[in-house]
C-alpha atoms as a printed R data frame, in Angstrom:
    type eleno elety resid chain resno      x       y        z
1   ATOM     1    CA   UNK     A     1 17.670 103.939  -71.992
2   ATOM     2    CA   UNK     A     2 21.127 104.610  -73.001
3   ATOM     3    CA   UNK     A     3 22.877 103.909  -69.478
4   ATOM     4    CA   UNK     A     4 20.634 100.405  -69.473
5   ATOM     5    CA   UNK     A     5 22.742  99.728  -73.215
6   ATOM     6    CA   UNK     A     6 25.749 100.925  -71.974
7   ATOM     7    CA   UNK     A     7 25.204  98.446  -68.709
8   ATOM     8    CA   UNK     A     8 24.471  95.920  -71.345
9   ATOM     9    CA   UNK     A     9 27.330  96.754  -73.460
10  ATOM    10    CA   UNK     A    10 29.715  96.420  -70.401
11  ATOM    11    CA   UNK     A    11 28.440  93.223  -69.294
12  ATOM    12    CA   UNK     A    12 28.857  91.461  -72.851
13  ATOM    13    CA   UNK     A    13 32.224  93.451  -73.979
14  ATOM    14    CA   UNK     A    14 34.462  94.582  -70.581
15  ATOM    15    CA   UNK     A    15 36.386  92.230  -68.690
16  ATOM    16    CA   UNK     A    16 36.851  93.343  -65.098
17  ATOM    17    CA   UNK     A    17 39.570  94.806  -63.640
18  ATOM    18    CA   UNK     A    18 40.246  91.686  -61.427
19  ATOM    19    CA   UNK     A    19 40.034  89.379  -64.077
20  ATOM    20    CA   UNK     A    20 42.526  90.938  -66.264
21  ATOM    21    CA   UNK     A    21 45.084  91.218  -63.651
22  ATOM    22    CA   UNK     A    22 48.262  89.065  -63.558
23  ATOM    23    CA   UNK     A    23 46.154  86.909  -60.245
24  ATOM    24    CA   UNK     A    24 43.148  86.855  -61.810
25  ATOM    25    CA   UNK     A    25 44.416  85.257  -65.235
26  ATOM    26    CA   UNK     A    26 46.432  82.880  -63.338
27  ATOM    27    CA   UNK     A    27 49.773  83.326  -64.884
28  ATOM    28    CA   UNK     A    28 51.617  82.700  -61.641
29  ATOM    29    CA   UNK     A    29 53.306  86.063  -61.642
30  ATOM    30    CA   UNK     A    30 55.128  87.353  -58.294
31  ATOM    31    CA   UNK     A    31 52.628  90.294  -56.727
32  ATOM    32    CA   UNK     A    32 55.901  93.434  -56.498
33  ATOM    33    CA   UNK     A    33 56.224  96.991  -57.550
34  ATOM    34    CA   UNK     A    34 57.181  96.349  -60.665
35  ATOM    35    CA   UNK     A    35 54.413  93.684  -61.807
36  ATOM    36    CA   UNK     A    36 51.916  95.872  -60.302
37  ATOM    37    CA   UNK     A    37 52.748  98.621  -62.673
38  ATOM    38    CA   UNK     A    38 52.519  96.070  -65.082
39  ATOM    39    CA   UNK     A    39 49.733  94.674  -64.653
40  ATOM    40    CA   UNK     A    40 48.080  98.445  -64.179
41  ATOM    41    CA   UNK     A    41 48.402  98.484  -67.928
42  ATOM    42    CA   UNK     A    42 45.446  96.062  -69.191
43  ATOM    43    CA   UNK     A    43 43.703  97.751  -65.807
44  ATOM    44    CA   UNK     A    44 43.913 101.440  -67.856
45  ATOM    45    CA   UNK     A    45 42.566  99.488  -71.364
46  ATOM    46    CA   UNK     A    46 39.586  98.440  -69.243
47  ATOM    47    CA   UNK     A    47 39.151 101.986  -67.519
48  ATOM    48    CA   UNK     A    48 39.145 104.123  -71.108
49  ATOM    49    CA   UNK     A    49 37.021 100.655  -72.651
50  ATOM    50    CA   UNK     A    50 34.198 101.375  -69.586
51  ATOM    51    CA   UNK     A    51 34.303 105.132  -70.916
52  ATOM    52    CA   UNK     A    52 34.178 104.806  -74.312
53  ATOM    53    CA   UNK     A    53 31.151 102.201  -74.313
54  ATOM    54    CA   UNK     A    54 28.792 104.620  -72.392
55  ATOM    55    CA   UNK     A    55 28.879 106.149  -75.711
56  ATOM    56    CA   UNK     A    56 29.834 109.982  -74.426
57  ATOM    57    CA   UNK     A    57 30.459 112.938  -76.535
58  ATOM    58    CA   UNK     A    58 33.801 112.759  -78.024
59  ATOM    59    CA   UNK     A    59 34.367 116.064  -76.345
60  ATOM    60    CA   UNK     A    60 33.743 114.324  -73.004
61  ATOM    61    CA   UNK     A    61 34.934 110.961  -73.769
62  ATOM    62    CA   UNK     A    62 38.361 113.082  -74.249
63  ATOM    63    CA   UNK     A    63 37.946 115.035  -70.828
64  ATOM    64    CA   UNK     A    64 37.952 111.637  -68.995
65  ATOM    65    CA   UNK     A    65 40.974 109.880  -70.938
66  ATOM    66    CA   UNK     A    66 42.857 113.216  -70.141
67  ATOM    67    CA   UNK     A    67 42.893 112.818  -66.723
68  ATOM    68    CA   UNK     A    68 44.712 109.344  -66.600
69  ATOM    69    CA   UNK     A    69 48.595 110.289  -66.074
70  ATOM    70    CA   UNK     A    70 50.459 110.591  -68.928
71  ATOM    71    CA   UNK     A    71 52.707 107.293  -68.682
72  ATOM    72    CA   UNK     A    72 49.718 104.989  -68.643
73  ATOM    73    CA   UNK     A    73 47.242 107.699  -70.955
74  ATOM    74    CA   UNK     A    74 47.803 105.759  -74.525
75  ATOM    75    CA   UNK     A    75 46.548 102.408  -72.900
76  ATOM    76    CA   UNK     A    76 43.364 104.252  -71.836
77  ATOM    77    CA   UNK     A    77 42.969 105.670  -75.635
78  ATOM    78    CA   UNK     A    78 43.558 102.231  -76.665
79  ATOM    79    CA   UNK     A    79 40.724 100.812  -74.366
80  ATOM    80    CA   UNK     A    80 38.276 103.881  -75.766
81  ATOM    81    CA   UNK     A    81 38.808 102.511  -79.639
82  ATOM    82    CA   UNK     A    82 38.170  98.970  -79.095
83  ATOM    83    CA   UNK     A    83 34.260 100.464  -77.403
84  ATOM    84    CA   UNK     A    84 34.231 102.831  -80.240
85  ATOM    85    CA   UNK     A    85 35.201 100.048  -82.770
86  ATOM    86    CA   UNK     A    86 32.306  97.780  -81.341
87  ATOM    87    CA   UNK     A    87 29.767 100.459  -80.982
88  ATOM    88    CA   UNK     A    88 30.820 101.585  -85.052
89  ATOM    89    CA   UNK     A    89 30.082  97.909  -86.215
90  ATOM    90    CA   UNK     A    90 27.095  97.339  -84.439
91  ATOM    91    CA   UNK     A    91 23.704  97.457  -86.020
92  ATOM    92    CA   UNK     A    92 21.678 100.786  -85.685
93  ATOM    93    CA   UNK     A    93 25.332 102.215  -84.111
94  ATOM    94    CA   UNK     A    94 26.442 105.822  -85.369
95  ATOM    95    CA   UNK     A    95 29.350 105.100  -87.501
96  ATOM    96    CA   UNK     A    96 32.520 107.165  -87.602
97  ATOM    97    CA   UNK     A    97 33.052 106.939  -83.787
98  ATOM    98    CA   UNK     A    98 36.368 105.738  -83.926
99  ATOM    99    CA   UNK     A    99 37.483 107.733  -86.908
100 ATOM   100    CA   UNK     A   100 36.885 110.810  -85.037
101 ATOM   101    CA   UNK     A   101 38.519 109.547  -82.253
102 ATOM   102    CA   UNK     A   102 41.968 108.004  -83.931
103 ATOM   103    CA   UNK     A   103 41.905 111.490  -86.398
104 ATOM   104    CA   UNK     A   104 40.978 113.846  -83.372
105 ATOM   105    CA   UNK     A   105 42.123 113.363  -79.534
106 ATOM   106    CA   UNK     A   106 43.379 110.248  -80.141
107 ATOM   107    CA   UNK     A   107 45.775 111.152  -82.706
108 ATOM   108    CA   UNK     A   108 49.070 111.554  -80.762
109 ATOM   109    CA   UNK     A   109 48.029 107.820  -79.745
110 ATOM   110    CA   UNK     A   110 47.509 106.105  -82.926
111 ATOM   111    CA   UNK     A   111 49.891 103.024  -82.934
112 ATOM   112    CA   UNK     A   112 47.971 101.739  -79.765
113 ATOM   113    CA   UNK     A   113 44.303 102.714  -80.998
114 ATOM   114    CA   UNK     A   114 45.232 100.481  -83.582
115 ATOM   115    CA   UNK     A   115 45.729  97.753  -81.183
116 ATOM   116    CA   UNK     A   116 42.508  98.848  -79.367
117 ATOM   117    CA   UNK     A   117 40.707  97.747  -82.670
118 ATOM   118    CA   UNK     A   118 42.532  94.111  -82.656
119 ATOM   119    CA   UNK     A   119 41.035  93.775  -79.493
120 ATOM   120    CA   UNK     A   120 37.521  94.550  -80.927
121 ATOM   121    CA   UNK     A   121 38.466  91.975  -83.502
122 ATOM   122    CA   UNK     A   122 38.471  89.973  -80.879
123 ATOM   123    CA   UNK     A   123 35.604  89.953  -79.582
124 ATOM   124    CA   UNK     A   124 33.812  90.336  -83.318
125 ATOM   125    CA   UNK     A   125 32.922  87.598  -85.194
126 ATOM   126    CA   UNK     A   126 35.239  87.746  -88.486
127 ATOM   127    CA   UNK     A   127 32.566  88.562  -90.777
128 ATOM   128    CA   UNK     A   128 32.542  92.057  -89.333
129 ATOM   129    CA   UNK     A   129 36.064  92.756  -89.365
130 ATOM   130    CA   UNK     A   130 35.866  94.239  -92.756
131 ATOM   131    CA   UNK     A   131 34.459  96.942  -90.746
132 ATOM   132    CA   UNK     A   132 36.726  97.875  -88.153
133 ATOM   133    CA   UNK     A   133 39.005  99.642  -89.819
134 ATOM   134    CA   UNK     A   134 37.758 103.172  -90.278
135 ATOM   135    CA   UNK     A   135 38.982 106.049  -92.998
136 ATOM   136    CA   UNK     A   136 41.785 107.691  -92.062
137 ATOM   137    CA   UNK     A   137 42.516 110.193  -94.882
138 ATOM   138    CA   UNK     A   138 45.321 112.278  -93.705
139 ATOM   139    CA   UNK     A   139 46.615 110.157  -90.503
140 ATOM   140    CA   UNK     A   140 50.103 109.995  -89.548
141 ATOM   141    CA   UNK     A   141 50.748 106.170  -90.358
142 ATOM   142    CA   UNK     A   142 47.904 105.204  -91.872
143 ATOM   143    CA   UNK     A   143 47.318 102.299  -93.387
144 ATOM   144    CA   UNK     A   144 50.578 101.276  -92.697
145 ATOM   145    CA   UNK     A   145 50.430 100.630  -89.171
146 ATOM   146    CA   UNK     A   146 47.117  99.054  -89.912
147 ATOM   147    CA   UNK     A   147 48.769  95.849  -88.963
148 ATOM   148    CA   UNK     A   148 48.986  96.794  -85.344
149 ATOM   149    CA   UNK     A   149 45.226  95.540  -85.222
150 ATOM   150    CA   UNK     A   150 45.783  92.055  -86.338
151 ATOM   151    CA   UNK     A   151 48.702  92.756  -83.288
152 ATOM   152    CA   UNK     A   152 46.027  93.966  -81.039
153 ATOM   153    CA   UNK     A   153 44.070  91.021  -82.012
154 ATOM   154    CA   UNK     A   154 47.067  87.964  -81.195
155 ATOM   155    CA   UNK     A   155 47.597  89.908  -78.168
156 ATOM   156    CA   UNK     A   156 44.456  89.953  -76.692
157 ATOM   157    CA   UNK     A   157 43.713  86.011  -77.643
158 ATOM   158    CA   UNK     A   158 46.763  85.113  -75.753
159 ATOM   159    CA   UNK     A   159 46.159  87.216  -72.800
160 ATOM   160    CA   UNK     A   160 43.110  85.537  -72.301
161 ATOM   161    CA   UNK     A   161 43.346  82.419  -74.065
162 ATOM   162    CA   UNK     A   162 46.367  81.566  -73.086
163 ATOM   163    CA   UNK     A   163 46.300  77.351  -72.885
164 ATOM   164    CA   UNK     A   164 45.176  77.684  -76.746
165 ATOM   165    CA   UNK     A   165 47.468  80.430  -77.810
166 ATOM   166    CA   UNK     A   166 50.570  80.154  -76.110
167 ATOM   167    CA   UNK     A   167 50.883  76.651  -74.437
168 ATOM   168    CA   UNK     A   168 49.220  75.188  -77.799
169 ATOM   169    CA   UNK     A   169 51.161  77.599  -80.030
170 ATOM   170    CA   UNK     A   170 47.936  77.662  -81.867
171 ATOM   171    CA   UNK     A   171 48.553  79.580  -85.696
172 ATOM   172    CA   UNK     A   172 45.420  81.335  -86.788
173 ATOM   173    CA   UNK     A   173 43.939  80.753  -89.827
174 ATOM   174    CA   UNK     A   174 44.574  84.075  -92.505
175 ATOM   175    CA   UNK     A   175 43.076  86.774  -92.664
176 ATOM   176    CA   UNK     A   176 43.325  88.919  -95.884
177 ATOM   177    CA   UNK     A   177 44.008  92.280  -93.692
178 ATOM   178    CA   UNK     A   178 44.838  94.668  -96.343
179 ATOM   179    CA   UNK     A   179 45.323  92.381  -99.008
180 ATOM   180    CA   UNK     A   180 48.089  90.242  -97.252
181 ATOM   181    CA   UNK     A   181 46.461  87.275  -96.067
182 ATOM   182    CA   UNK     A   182 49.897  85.650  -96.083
183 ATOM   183    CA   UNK     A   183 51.168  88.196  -93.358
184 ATOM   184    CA   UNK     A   184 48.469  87.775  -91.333
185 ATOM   185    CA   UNK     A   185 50.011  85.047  -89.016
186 ATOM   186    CA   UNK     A   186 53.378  86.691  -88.697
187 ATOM   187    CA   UNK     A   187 51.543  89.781  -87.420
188 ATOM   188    CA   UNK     A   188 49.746  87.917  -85.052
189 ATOM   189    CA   UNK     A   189 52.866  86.465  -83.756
190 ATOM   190    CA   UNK     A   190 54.189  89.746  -82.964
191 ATOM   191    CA   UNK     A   191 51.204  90.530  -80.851
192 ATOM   192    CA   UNK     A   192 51.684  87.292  -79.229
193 ATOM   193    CA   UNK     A   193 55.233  88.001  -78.144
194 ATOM   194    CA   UNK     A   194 54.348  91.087  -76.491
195 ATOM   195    CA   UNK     A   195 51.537  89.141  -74.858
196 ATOM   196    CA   UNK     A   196 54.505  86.824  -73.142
197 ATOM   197    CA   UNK     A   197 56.287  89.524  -72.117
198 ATOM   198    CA   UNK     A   198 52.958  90.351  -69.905
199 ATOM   199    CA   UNK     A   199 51.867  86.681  -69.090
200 ATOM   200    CA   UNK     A   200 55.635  86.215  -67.500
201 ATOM   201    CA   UNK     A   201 55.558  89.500  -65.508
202 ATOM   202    CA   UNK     A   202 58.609  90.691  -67.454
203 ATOM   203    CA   UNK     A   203 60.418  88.604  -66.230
204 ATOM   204    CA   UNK     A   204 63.307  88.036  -68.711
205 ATOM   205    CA   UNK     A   205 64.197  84.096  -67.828
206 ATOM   206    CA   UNK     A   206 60.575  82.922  -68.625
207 ATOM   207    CA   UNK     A   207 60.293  85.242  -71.391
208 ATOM   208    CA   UNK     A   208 62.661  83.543  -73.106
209 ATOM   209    CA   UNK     A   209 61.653  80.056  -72.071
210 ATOM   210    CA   UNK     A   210 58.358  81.103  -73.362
211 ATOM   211    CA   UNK     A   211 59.554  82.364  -76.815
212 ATOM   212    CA   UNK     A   212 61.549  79.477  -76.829
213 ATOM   213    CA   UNK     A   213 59.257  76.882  -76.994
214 ATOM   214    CA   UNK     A   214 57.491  77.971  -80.290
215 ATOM   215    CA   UNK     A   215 59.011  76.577  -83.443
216 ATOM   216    CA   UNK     A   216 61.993  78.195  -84.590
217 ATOM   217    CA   UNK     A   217 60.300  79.929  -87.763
218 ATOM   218    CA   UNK     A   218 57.940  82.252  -85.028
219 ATOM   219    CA   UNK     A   219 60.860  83.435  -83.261
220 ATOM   220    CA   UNK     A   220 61.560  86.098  -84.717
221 ATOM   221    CA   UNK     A   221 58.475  87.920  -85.046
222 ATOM   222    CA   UNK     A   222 58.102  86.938  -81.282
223 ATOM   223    CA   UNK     A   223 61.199  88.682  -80.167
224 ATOM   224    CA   UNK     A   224 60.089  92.021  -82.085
225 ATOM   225    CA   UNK     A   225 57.202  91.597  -79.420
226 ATOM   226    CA   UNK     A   226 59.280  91.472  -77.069
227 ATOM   227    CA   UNK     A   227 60.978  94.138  -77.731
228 ATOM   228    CA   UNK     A   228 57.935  96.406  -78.653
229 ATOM   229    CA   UNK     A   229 56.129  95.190  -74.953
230 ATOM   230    CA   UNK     A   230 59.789  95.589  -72.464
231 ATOM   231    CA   UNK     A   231 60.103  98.886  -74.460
232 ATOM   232    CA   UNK     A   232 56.676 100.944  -74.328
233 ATOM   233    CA   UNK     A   233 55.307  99.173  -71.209
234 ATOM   234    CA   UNK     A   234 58.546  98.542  -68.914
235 ATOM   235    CA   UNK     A   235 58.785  96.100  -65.653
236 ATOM   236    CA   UNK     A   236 62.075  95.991  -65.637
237 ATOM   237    CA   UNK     A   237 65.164  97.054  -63.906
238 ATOM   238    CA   UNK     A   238 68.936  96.976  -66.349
239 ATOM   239    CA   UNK     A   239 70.490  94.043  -65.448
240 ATOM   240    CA   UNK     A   240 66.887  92.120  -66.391
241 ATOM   241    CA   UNK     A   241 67.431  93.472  -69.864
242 ATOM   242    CA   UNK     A   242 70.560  92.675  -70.255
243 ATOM   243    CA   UNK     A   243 69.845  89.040  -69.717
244 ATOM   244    CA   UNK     A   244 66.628  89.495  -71.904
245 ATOM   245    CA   UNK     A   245 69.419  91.069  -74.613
246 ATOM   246    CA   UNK     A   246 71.737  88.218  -74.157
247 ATOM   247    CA   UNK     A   247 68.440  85.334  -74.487
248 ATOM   248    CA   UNK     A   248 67.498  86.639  -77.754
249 ATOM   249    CA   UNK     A   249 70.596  85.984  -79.186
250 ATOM   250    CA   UNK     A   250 70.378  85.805  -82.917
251 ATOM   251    CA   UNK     A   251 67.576  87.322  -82.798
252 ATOM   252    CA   UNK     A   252 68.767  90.737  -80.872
253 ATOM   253    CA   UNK     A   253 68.033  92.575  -84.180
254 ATOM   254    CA   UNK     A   254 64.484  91.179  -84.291
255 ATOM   255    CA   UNK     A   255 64.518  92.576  -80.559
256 ATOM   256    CA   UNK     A   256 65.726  96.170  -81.226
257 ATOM   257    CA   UNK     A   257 63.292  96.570  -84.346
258 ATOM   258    CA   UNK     A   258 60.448  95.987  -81.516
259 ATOM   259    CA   UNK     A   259 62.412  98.813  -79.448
260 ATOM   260    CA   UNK     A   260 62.511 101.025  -82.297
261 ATOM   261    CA   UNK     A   261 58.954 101.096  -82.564
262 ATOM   262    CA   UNK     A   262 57.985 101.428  -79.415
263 ATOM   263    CA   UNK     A   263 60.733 104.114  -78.901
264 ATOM   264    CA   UNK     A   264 58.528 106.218  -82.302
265 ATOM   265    CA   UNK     A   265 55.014 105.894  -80.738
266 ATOM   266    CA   UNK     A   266 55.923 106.814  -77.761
267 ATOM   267    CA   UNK     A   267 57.710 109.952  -79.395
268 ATOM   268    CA   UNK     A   268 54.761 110.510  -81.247
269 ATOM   269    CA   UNK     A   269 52.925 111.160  -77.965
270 ATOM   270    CA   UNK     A   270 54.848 113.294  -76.658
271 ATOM   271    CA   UNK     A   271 55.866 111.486  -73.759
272 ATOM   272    CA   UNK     A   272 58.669 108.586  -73.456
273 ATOM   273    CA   UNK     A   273 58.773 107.390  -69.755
274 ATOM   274    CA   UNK     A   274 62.547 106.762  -67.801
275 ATOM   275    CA   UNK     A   275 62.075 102.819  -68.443
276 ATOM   276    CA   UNK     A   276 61.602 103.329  -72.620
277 ATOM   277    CA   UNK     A   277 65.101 105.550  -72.476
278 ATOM   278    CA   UNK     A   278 66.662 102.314  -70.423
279 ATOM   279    CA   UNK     A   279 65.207  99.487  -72.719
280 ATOM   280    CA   UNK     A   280 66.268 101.753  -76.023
281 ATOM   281    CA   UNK     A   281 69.712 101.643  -74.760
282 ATOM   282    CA   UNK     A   282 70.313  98.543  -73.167
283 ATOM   283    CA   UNK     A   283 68.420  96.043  -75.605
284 ATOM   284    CA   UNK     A   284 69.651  98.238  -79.022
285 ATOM   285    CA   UNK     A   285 71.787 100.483  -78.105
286 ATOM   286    CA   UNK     A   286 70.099 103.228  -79.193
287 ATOM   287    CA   UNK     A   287 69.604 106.960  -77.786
288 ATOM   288    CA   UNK     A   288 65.720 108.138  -77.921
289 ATOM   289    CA   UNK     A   289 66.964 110.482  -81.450
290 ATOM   290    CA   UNK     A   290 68.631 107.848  -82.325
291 ATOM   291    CA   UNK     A   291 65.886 105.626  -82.579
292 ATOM   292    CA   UNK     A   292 63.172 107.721  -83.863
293 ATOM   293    CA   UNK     A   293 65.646 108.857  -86.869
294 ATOM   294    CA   UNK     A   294 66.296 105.255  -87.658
295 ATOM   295    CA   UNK     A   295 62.166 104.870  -87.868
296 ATOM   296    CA   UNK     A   296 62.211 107.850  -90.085
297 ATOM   297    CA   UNK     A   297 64.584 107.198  -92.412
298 ATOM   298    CA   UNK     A   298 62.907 104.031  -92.800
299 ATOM   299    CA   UNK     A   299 59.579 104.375  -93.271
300 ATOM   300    CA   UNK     A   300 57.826 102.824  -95.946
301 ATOM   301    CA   UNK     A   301 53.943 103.940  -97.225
302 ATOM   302    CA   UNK     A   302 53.860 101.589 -100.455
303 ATOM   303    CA   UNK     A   303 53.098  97.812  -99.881
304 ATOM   304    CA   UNK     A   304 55.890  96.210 -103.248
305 ATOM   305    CA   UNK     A   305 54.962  94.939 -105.940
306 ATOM   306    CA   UNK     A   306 55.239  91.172 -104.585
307 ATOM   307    CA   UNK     A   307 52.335  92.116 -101.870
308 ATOM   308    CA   UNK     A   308 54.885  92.299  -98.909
309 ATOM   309    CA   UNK     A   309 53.008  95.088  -96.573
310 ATOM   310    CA   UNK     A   310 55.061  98.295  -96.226
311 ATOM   311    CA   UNK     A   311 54.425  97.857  -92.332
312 ATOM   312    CA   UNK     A   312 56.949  94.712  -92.960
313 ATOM   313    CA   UNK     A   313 58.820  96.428  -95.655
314 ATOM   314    CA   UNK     A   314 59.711  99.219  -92.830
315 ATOM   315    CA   UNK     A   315 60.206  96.719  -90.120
316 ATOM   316    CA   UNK     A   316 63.024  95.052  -92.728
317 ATOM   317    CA   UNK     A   317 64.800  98.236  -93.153
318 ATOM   318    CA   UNK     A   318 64.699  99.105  -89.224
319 ATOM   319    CA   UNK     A   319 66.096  95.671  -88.702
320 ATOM   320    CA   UNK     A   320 68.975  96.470  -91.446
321 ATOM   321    CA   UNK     A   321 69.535  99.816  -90.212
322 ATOM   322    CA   UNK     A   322 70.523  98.416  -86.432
323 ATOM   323    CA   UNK     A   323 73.869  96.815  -87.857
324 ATOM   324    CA   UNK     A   324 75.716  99.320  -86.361
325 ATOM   325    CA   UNK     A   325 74.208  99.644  -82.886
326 ATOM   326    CA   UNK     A   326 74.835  96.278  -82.775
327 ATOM   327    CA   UNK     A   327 78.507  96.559  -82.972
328 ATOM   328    CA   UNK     A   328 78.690  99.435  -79.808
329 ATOM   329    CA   UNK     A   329 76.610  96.637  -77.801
330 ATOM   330    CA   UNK     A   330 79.107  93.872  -78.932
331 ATOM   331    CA   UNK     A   331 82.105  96.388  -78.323
């Protein structure tokens, strides 16, 4: 009985590994090396989602996300919390799933289980999203980082709803996501913008193009997507982000805040690929320990007293705090 509910499961929740590839979504992207290390990235979400909603044993749900190299690992975790997310909301489901998960194994990759709920959220109907987010007394980051959901959630809508999301520049309506319904659509804009950097193959050009054509006021949120997504995920080669660098323009510091935190969780799990030492430097000028100390000297736990999240509070200080790296870049 469970392997028919976890057939079931997969045929309502997974996409397949064709259809979430750069062909298969029809974004028009190039087939090279690059791109198809790219595009290997929603392919390992998928892989640890197929794993997690057979429902194992933590202990062997763990054993199998393990095994995925270390470079491509965290997107695997992140596919595992979106099945444990749905399987903790649904009815007659045993609850604290992804708790264990995020405050166990998972741990070392808890900015992108975050995400892995937002794409949960996405496939939830918003009543139960007051669900998703499980107890995390004691986590690194928590809730502050909470926001990477709603993130999750943008990103995963304009993956795969990408006429709506992205050619419509469609806002969505707030959500009061820990008490901040205002932020809501600013958060979602950051997932968005690390959405284009996949839709366009990392390509820097049509990145740009594509951040471009939103209305000014989303910019900037979209470049710290940018940022975040060229950073973590890579697919491209120094002289690609120094154009990307250049496109951003006035919004270079919205650009390096994304670098900065990709540059922390990446840190945080103990393994930061050749491509994340590149983008640090090139797009913000930035060293690895450079980067994580600006993150740390940063960080904000206490939303203020106006209701401005401390996730945005902390993003304002990173983007205050890369002033200087600015000026070796310029120099």
């Amino acid at each position: 009985m469970s392997s028919l509910l976890g057939a079931l499961r997969k045929v309502l929740f997974a996409p397949s590994l064709a259809s979430v590839g750069f062909e298969g979504r029809g974004f028009g992207v190039p087939p090279t090396p690059a791109t198809a290390r790219l595009e290997s990235i929603p392919q390992s979400v998928v892989c640890g989602f197929e794993w997690g909603i057979d429902a194992p044993a933590l202990w062997e749900a763990e054993r199998r996300l393990d095994m995925v190299e270390p470079e491509m690992r965290g997107f695997a975790y992140e596919g595992a919390a979106m099945a444990f997310t749905i399987l903790d909301v649904m009815p007659g489901g045993r609850k604290h799933r992804t708790a264990e998960l995020m405050s166990g194994p998972g741990l070392p990759h808890v900015f992108l289980t975050y995400i892995g709920i937002g794409f949960a959220m996405a496939r939830l109907p918003r009543p139960l999203w007051k669900k998703v987010l499980p107890e995390l007394d004691g986590v690194p980051f928590h809730p502050t980082m909470s926001w990477l959901a709603v993130d999750g959630y943008a990103f995963d809508r304009a993956y795969f709803d990408t006429d709506k999301w992205v050619g419509e520049q469609f806002v969505p309506k707030p959500y009061p996501w820990a008490g901040a319904p205002a932020y809501f659509p600013r958060a979602c804009d950051q997932g968005i913008g690390r959405a284009l950097w996949f839709i366009n193959g990392g390509d820097p050009v049509k990145v740009a193009e594509a951040v471009d054509r939103f209305p000014a006021g989303r910019r900037p949120d979209l470049w710290s997507g940018v940022g975040l997504a060229s950073t973590f995920a890579g697919g491209c080669d120094q002289a690609g982000l120094e154009r990307l660098r250049e496109a951003a323009g006035e919004h270079q510091d919205e650009l390096g805040l994304g670098v900065v935190f990709a540059v922390k969780a990446r840190t945080f799990s103990s393994f930061v690929p050749p491509h994340t030492r590149l983008a640090a430097r090139t797009l913000a000028g930035l060293s690895i320990e450079e980067a994580v100390d600006l993150a740390d000297s940063t960080e904000v736990t206490e939303d203020a007293a106006d209701g401005t999240p401390a996730y945005e509070l902390w993003r304002q200080n990173i983007r205050d705090g890369l002033a200087p790296s600015a000026g070796r870049l310029a120099a």
